[in-house]
Amino acid sequence: MMEEALFKKAIPSSADGLGRIDGRAKVTGQAKYTAEYKLDNMVYAVLVGSTIAKGTVATIDTAKAIKAPGVLSVLTYLNAPKVPGHQKAKNPGKPEAKSGPLKVFNDNKIFFNGQPIAMVIADTFERAVYAASLVKATYNKEKHDTTPPKDLSRGAAPWDGKDFVRGTADAWKTAPVNLQEEYIQPTEVHNPMELHAIIARWDAPDKLTVWDKTQGVQATQGDIAKAFKLPVENVQVNSKYVGGAFGSALQVWPHEIAAALGAQVVKRPVKLVLTRMDMFTSVGYRPYTWQRIGIGATKDGKLIGITHEAAGQTSVYEDFAEGPINTSKGLYDCPNVTTRYKLVSLNVNTPTWMRGPGEATGAFALESALDELSYKLKMDPIELRMKNYAKTDPDNKKEYSSKFLDEAYKMGADRIGWDARKQEPASVKENGWLVGYGMGSGMFGAYREKAVVRATMNADGTLLLQTAVSDIGPGTGTAMVLIASKQLDIPTDKIRFENGDSSLPDAPMQGGSATTSTVGSAVHEACSILKEKFQQLMGNGGADKLDYVKILKDKNLPSVQVLTKSQPGPNNEKYSMQSWSVHFVKVLVHPTTGVTKIDKVVCVADSGTIVSPKTARSQIVGGAIGGIGMALMEEGVIDDRFGRYVNNNLADYHVPVNADIPQIEALFVNKPDPYINPMGSKGMGEIALIGMAAAVANAVYNATGKRVRDLPITPDKLI
């Protein structure tokens, strides 16, 4: 009866709802992405990359490239204007520290293979590509290191440099039942369909306009202004449509600065579109991470201790730490937790955030280890998790603003047919294939930040919402329209959402699953204030159902506008706010070939009120597909002899295609969080992926009895 009641509350994946407001524009080609803009007098840039991984450029011959047809300029460290914000005063009394983001064309130092050493600008893209092939360089080559970490024996601890200990350090060792295993997350490269691109145009010596692929137009505006030492208001950033970013567009990368430099030199708009090969070395990636989990419990399954150690890679010029060990601090009620984390500096480009950053990597290790423990205990994996269910945040002792993960377990287990799972691995077959079931949990912070929205009700009854936030594909505009429609009680087709323009009201980057909570709160509050204004205009106490057109006509007003700043309140400090998920997977594994097929997937999200059912389902499905890629296919491979990627293309770097993906069922608990924001909604973009790779790995073990701890799970590891 309880399960039946839960499903009545849940929103199934087939629920009706508003279609994407930008859907028609995207499928008909009317939506214009960065690389599709055509400006008057525009020229084209192509990068030339280093062929060594460490050393200096000894000579660089650009003579043939400069003489090639249509070439306007070839920029190198020898002739490129110096970026003002990249010049730092030297301090001879101190050793040289890491300098931060790569300073393109600033000097002749080489930090990684593929680092830009030149940029050709020509009147056509094809001519620029040809001229780039004519640039030749020689190097003073030095011994490089691209070998990723295999333990904690090298590297440095980020942040404050200290290990984390709650309770007794390494208490897992004294538990009656324990285990310790190592897990590997390989480099996973950002490969969205849309390549990164930028168009840069100087409108005056101190005014710059760019069309850019970015997750935050105002953050990009600020970073570019800082680099070129311009007033922020003198930089205009446009990013109306973004074709997937997943963390790769959360910062300004060297190619963006290079395009602005090029436009400065040729005094014409410059378009620079990265190649697929460039994507592997230009816009970050999920870093290779070694992890070791020690976990122990009583014989009846109560956790005694968890020790989570990790070492991740970063570049020699910049540190990037994502904290894969953090998930182990709070996902389960465990009194003794120890974490250790180090970064190893290598001759690679800097990693960056990737969907479910840190937590996705950490959850693979933790949820795999918990599954391994369940077999040692001879206990159902869900039972083990419920035995250690955290009702308050173990890390800070705060009460959760909301948590219904227990309900999500019940919903998902029922839909996947968990009762059919056998505890003994490799004991079930279907049509000659081994059958296995696995599950994995996910958690990610539920955030709300500051945002400003301008809401304008016009005399014709249309509402215009304006804010600078980017929309990288999750359907932000659709969610905002639904919030406004509900608040003002007007049809969705009367509402227009304008975004992706740095001159619009302030909004944060789109990342960390915080946009609906943040910008949605601002939309909700703006519409509430707008409604109050109309009630005041009506007088006589107002009315529940307002005729906005009539009121404006009666008052002879062309429009009514409000500008509202929304920010989190004291509840955001009082409570621990998290989003939760659980993924259930059924796999089929061929016993002879080791081929793994995903047969069925059920994902359940506990992310508060569901504002937009259709786009929410897309978020969960997309995250699950990303998790399948993480589990079975994706791996950036570097030949350590040369420090160079050998699979830097979509033929050799495998990602899931439609043939790899079954029907994915997305369910939502759909219970509001009463404290985080007016809608009661929490983020789901990250939890859609976190825990999914572990669910697949656990299902593969259940099917085969072979535990694969180094992703991806390829056939050779199962035969």
mmCIF file of C-alpha atoms in Angstrom, residues 212-432:
data_model
loop_
_atom_site.group_PDB
_atom_site.id
_atom_site.type_symbol
_atom_site.label_atom_id
_atom_site.label_comp_id
_atom_site.label_asym_id
_atom_site.label_seq_id
_atom_site.Cartn_x
_atom_site.Cartn_y
_atom_site.Cartn_z
ATOM 1 C CA ASP A 212 30.850 33.165 -26.959
ATOM 2 C CA LYS A 213 30.001 29.687 -25.766
ATOM 3 C CA THR A 214 29.786 30.330 -22.042
ATOM 4 C CA GLN A 215 27.831 29.178 -19.012
ATOM 5 C CA GLY A 216 27.903 32.676 -17.567
ATOM 6 C CA VAL A 217 27.912 35.796 -19.723
ATOM 7 C CA GLN A 218 28.636 38.140 -16.831
ATOM 8 C CA ALA A 219 31.407 35.985 -15.380
ATOM 9 C CA THR A 220 32.989 35.875 -18.836
ATOM 10 C CA GLN A 221 32.484 39.620 -19.141
ATOM 11 C CA GLY A 222 34.326 40.168 -15.864
ATOM 12 C CA ASP A 223 37.209 37.823 -16.680
ATOM 13 C CA ILE A 224 37.796 39.314 -20.134
ATOM 14 C CA ALA A 225 37.601 42.842 -18.720
ATOM 15 C CA LYS A 226 40.166 41.899 -16.077
ATOM 16 C CA ALA A 227 42.486 40.323 -18.636
ATOM 17 C CA PHE A 228 42.473 43.370 -20.906
ATOM 18 C CA LYS A 229 42.101 45.856 -18.031
ATOM 19 C CA LEU A 230 38.886 47.320 -19.394
ATOM 20 C CA PRO A 231 35.895 48.709 -17.506
ATOM 21 C CA VAL A 232 33.438 45.834 -17.127
ATOM 22 C CA GLU A 233 30.714 47.810 -18.872
ATOM 23 C CA ASN A 234 32.967 48.102 -21.939
ATOM 24 C CA VAL A 235 32.793 44.351 -22.556
ATOM 25 C CA GLN A 236 29.583 42.934 -24.013
ATOM 26 C CA VAL A 237 29.106 39.150 -23.984
ATOM 27 C CA ASN A 238 26.348 37.371 -25.916
ATOM 28 C CA SER A 239 25.456 33.708 -25.538
ATOM 29 C CA LYS A 240 21.825 33.140 -26.448
ATOM 30 C CA TYR A 241 22.077 29.425 -27.176
ATOM 31 C CA VAL A 242 24.620 26.919 -25.871
ATOM 32 C CA GLY A 243 24.754 23.416 -27.293
ATOM 33 C CA GLY A 244 25.791 21.574 -24.170
ATOM 34 C CA ALA A 245 28.650 22.546 -21.870
ATOM 35 C CA PHE A 246 28.461 20.401 -18.686
ATOM 36 C CA GLY A 247 31.185 22.437 -16.964
ATOM 37 C CA SER A 248 33.486 23.059 -19.925
ATOM 38 C CA ALA A 249 32.277 26.669 -20.292
ATOM 39 C CA LEU A 250 32.504 27.739 -16.654
ATOM 40 C CA GLN A 251 35.630 29.827 -17.228
ATOM 41 C CA VAL A 252 37.463 31.853 -19.838
ATOM 42 C CA TRP A 253 39.900 29.627 -21.718
ATOM 43 C CA PRO A 254 43.049 30.624 -23.659
ATOM 44 C CA HIS A 255 41.332 30.409 -27.051
ATOM 45 C CA GLU A 256 38.894 33.127 -25.984
ATOM 46 C CA ILE A 257 41.716 35.503 -25.080
ATOM 47 C CA ALA A 258 43.494 34.539 -28.312
ATOM 48 C CA ALA A 259 40.467 35.503 -30.422
ATOM 49 C CA ALA A 260 40.265 38.899 -28.734
ATOM 50 C CA LEU A 261 44.001 39.419 -29.334
ATOM 51 C CA GLY A 262 43.580 38.480 -32.972
ATOM 52 C CA ALA A 263 40.713 40.929 -33.452
ATOM 53 C CA GLN A 264 42.840 43.608 -31.830
ATOM 54 C CA VAL A 265 45.674 42.964 -34.306
ATOM 55 C CA VAL A 266 43.703 42.725 -37.570
ATOM 56 C CA LYS A 267 41.065 45.263 -36.511
ATOM 57 C CA ARG A 268 38.287 43.040 -37.822
ATOM 58 C CA PRO A 269 35.894 40.602 -36.135
ATOM 59 C CA VAL A 270 37.637 37.256 -35.606
ATOM 60 C CA LYS A 271 35.845 33.906 -35.378
ATOM 61 C CA LEU A 272 37.666 31.020 -33.717
ATOM 62 C CA VAL A 273 36.022 27.572 -33.610
ATOM 63 C CA LEU A 274 37.922 24.790 -31.873
ATOM 64 C CA THR A 275 38.422 21.516 -33.685
ATOM 65 C CA ARG A 276 37.381 18.270 -32.038
ATOM 66 C CA MET A 277 41.083 17.631 -31.447
ATOM 67 C CA ASP A 278 41.387 21.027 -29.727
ATOM 68 C CA MET A 279 38.547 20.091 -27.380
ATOM 69 C CA PHE A 280 40.827 17.538 -25.703
ATOM 70 C CA THR A 281 43.458 20.140 -24.769
ATOM 71 C CA SER A 282 41.639 23.470 -24.598
ATOM 72 C CA VAL A 283 38.562 23.347 -22.350
ATOM 73 C CA GLY A 284 39.327 20.979 -19.471
ATOM 74 C CA TYR A 285 38.100 17.477 -18.660
ATOM 75 C CA ARG A 286 37.172 15.205 -15.758
ATOM 76 C CA PRO A 287 40.579 14.452 -14.231
ATOM 77 C CA TYR A 288 42.106 11.011 -13.925
ATOM 78 C CA THR A 289 41.595 10.076 -10.265
ATOM 79 C CA TRP A 290 42.940 7.184 -8.224
ATOM 80 C CA GLN A 291 40.827 6.300 -5.186
ATOM 81 C CA ARG A 292 41.106 3.866 -2.318
ATOM 82 C CA ILE A 293 38.205 3.055 -0.013
ATOM 83 C CA GLY A 294 38.517 1.298 3.304
ATOM 84 C CA ILE A 295 35.119 0.498 4.776
ATOM 85 C CA GLY A 296 34.040 -1.506 7.795
ATOM 86 C CA ALA A 297 30.804 -2.478 9.546
ATOM 87 C CA THR A 298 29.330 -4.616 12.263
ATOM 88 C CA LYS A 299 28.096 -8.062 11.263
ATOM 89 C CA ASP A 300 24.554 -6.727 11.068
ATOM 90 C CA GLY A 301 25.613 -3.977 8.631
ATOM 91 C CA LYS A 302 26.039 -0.824 10.756
ATOM 92 C CA LEU A 303 28.930 1.202 9.394
ATOM 93 C CA ILE A 304 31.834 1.735 11.786
ATOM 94 C CA GLY A 305 34.287 3.585 9.594
ATOM 95 C CA ILE A 306 35.042 4.849 6.087
ATOM 96 C CA THR A 307 38.445 5.992 4.858
ATOM 97 C CA HIS A 308 38.403 7.567 1.409
ATOM 98 C CA GLU A 309 41.727 8.487 -0.178
ATOM 99 C CA ALA A 310 42.137 10.047 -3.599
ATOM 100 C CA ALA A 311 44.795 11.502 -5.863
ATOM 101 C CA GLY A 312 43.848 13.481 -8.935
ATOM 102 C CA GLN A 313 45.835 15.057 -11.727
ATOM 103 C CA THR A 314 46.234 18.738 -12.449
ATOM 104 C CA SER A 315 48.509 20.842 -14.659
ATOM 105 C CA VAL A 316 51.971 22.142 -13.754
ATOM 106 C CA TYR A 317 50.831 25.760 -14.106
ATOM 107 C CA GLU A 318 47.441 25.693 -12.341
ATOM 108 C CA ASP A 319 45.738 23.683 -9.584
ATOM 109 C CA PHE A 320 42.290 22.210 -10.000
ATOM 110 C CA ALA A 321 40.765 20.353 -7.047
ATOM 111 C CA GLU A 322 37.243 18.914 -7.142
ATOM 112 C CA GLY A 323 37.107 16.914 -3.916
ATOM 113 C CA PRO A 324 36.003 13.386 -4.876
ATOM 114 C CA ILE A 325 36.336 12.439 -1.199
ATOM 115 C CA ASN A 326 33.520 14.749 -0.095
ATOM 116 C CA THR A 327 30.673 12.329 -0.845
ATOM 117 C CA SER A 328 31.966 9.914 1.793
ATOM 118 C CA LYS A 329 31.573 12.550 4.498
ATOM 119 C CA GLY A 330 27.821 12.822 4.250
ATOM 120 C CA LEU A 331 26.013 10.214 2.182
ATOM 121 C CA TYR A 332 25.701 7.741 5.076
ATOM 122 C CA ASP A 333 25.407 7.841 8.845
ATOM 123 C CA CYS A 334 28.929 6.771 9.778
ATOM 124 C CA PRO A 335 30.586 7.962 13.010
ATOM 125 C CA ASN A 336 34.188 7.636 11.848
ATOM 126 C CA VAL A 337 35.242 9.079 8.498
ATOM 127 C CA THR A 338 38.752 9.863 7.275
ATOM 128 C CA THR A 339 39.566 11.465 3.926
ATOM 129 C CA ARG A 340 42.891 12.246 2.260
ATOM 130 C CA TYR A 341 43.302 14.013 -1.069
ATOM 131 C CA LYS A 342 46.298 15.012 -3.170
ATOM 132 C CA LEU A 343 46.915 16.668 -6.520
ATOM 133 C CA VAL A 344 49.688 15.510 -8.829
ATOM 134 C CA SER A 345 51.048 18.133 -11.248
ATOM 135 C CA LEU A 346 51.547 16.740 -14.746
ATOM 136 C CA ASN A 347 52.342 18.027 -18.226
ATOM 137 C CA VAL A 348 48.681 18.142 -19.205
ATOM 138 C CA ASN A 349 46.210 20.976 -19.610
ATOM 139 C CA THR A 350 44.169 21.917 -16.557
ATOM 140 C CA PRO A 351 41.129 19.756 -15.724
ATOM 141 C CA THR A 352 37.816 21.411 -14.974
ATOM 142 C CA TRP A 353 34.335 20.780 -13.638
ATOM 143 C CA MET A 354 32.360 18.050 -15.349
ATOM 144 C CA ARG A 355 28.771 17.143 -14.634
ATOM 145 C CA GLY A 356 28.550 15.889 -11.057
ATOM 146 C CA PRO A 357 32.051 17.330 -10.415
ATOM 147 C CA GLY A 358 33.959 15.429 -7.756
ATOM 148 C CA GLU A 359 30.830 13.755 -6.453
ATOM 149 C CA ALA A 360 30.401 11.639 -9.602
ATOM 150 C CA THR A 361 33.957 10.351 -9.296
ATOM 151 C CA GLY A 362 33.692 9.844 -5.537
ATOM 152 C CA ALA A 363 30.319 8.123 -5.759
ATOM 153 C CA PHE A 364 31.709 5.536 -8.177
ATOM 154 C CA ALA A 365 34.235 4.451 -5.535
ATOM 155 C CA LEU A 366 31.980 4.767 -2.482
ATOM 156 C CA GLU A 367 28.911 3.109 -3.995
ATOM 157 C CA SER A 368 31.029 0.304 -5.473
ATOM 158 C CA ALA A 369 32.702 -0.281 -2.100
ATOM 159 C CA LEU A 370 29.336 -0.343 -0.344
ATOM 160 C CA ASP A 371 28.121 -2.906 -2.866
ATOM 161 C CA GLU A 372 31.207 -5.023 -2.218
ATOM 162 C CA LEU A 373 30.536 -4.783 1.515
ATOM 163 C CA SER A 374 26.951 -5.946 0.980
ATOM 164 C CA TYR A 375 28.230 -9.211 -0.520
ATOM 165 C CA LYS A 376 30.600 -9.738 2.397
ATOM 166 C CA LEU A 377 27.698 -9.184 4.781
ATOM 167 C CA LYS A 378 25.330 -11.278 2.636
ATOM 168 C CA MET A 379 22.908 -8.371 2.817
ATOM 169 C CA ASP A 380 20.740 -6.738 0.176
ATOM 170 C CA PRO A 381 22.394 -3.479 -1.019
ATOM 171 C CA ILE A 382 19.239 -1.444 -0.323
ATOM 172 C CA GLU A 383 18.925 -2.936 3.154
ATOM 173 C CA LEU A 384 22.543 -1.991 3.870
ATOM 174 C CA ARG A 385 21.919 1.589 2.773
ATOM 175 C CA MET A 386 18.763 1.881 4.836
ATOM 176 C CA LYS A 387 20.635 0.497 7.850
ATOM 177 C CA ASN A 388 22.942 3.515 7.540
ATOM 178 C CA TYR A 389 20.402 6.103 6.395
ATOM 179 C CA ALA A 390 21.408 9.599 7.541
ATOM 180 C CA LYS A 391 18.434 11.516 8.954
ATOM 181 C CA THR A 392 20.569 14.563 9.712
ATOM 182 C CA ASP A 393 23.756 15.717 7.998
ATOM 183 C CA PRO A 394 26.592 13.624 9.493
ATOM 184 C CA ASP A 395 29.159 16.225 8.472
ATOM 185 C CA ASN A 396 27.706 19.345 10.122
ATOM 186 C CA LYS A 397 24.898 17.879 12.293
ATOM 187 C CA LYS A 398 22.319 20.159 10.670
ATOM 188 C CA GLU A 399 18.787 19.049 9.944
ATOM 189 C CA TYR A 400 18.079 18.437 6.275
ATOM 190 C CA SER A 401 15.731 20.930 4.661
ATOM 191 C CA SER A 402 14.124 17.859 3.073
ATOM 192 C CA LYS A 403 15.108 14.294 2.350
ATOM 193 C CA PHE A 404 12.969 11.530 0.870
ATOM 194 C CA LEU A 405 15.702 9.244 -0.440
ATOM 195 C CA ASP A 406 14.113 6.292 1.385
ATOM 196 C CA GLU A 407 10.985 6.787 -0.705
ATOM 197 C CA ALA A 408 13.112 7.013 -3.840
ATOM 198 C CA TYR A 409 14.673 3.625 -3.001
ATOM 199 C CA LYS A 410 11.224 2.023 -2.754
ATOM 200 C CA MET A 411 9.985 3.611 -5.977
ATOM 201 C CA GLY A 412 13.017 2.626 -8.022
ATOM 202 C CA ALA A 413 13.292 -0.888 -6.655
ATOM 203 C CA ASP A 414 9.679 -1.603 -7.554
ATOM 204 C CA ARG A 415 9.996 -0.256 -11.109
ATOM 205 C CA ILE A 416 13.246 -2.087 -11.928
ATOM 206 C CA GLY A 417 11.891 -5.370 -10.569
ATOM 207 C CA TRP A 418 14.508 -5.615 -7.812
ATOM 208 C CA ASP A 419 12.767 -8.692 -6.411
ATOM 209 C CA ALA A 420 14.087 -10.624 -9.426
ATOM 210 C CA ARG A 421 17.688 -9.904 -8.390
ATOM 211 C CA LYS A 422 19.643 -12.859 -6.993
ATOM 212 C CA GLN A 423 22.284 -12.283 -4.330
ATOM 213 C CA GLU A 424 24.576 -14.913 -5.857
ATOM 214 C CA PRO A 425 26.512 -13.407 -8.809
ATOM 215 C CA ALA A 426 26.428 -15.052 -12.243
ATOM 216 C CA SER A 427 23.428 -17.188 -11.304
ATOM 217 C CA VAL A 428 20.793 -15.897 -13.742
ATOM 218 C CA LYS A 429 20.668 -16.113 -17.535
ATOM 219 C CA GLU A 430 18.278 -14.869 -20.212
ATOM 220 C CA ASN A 431 18.659 -16.243 -23.733
ATOM 221 C CA GLY A 432 22.289 -17.134 -23.087
#
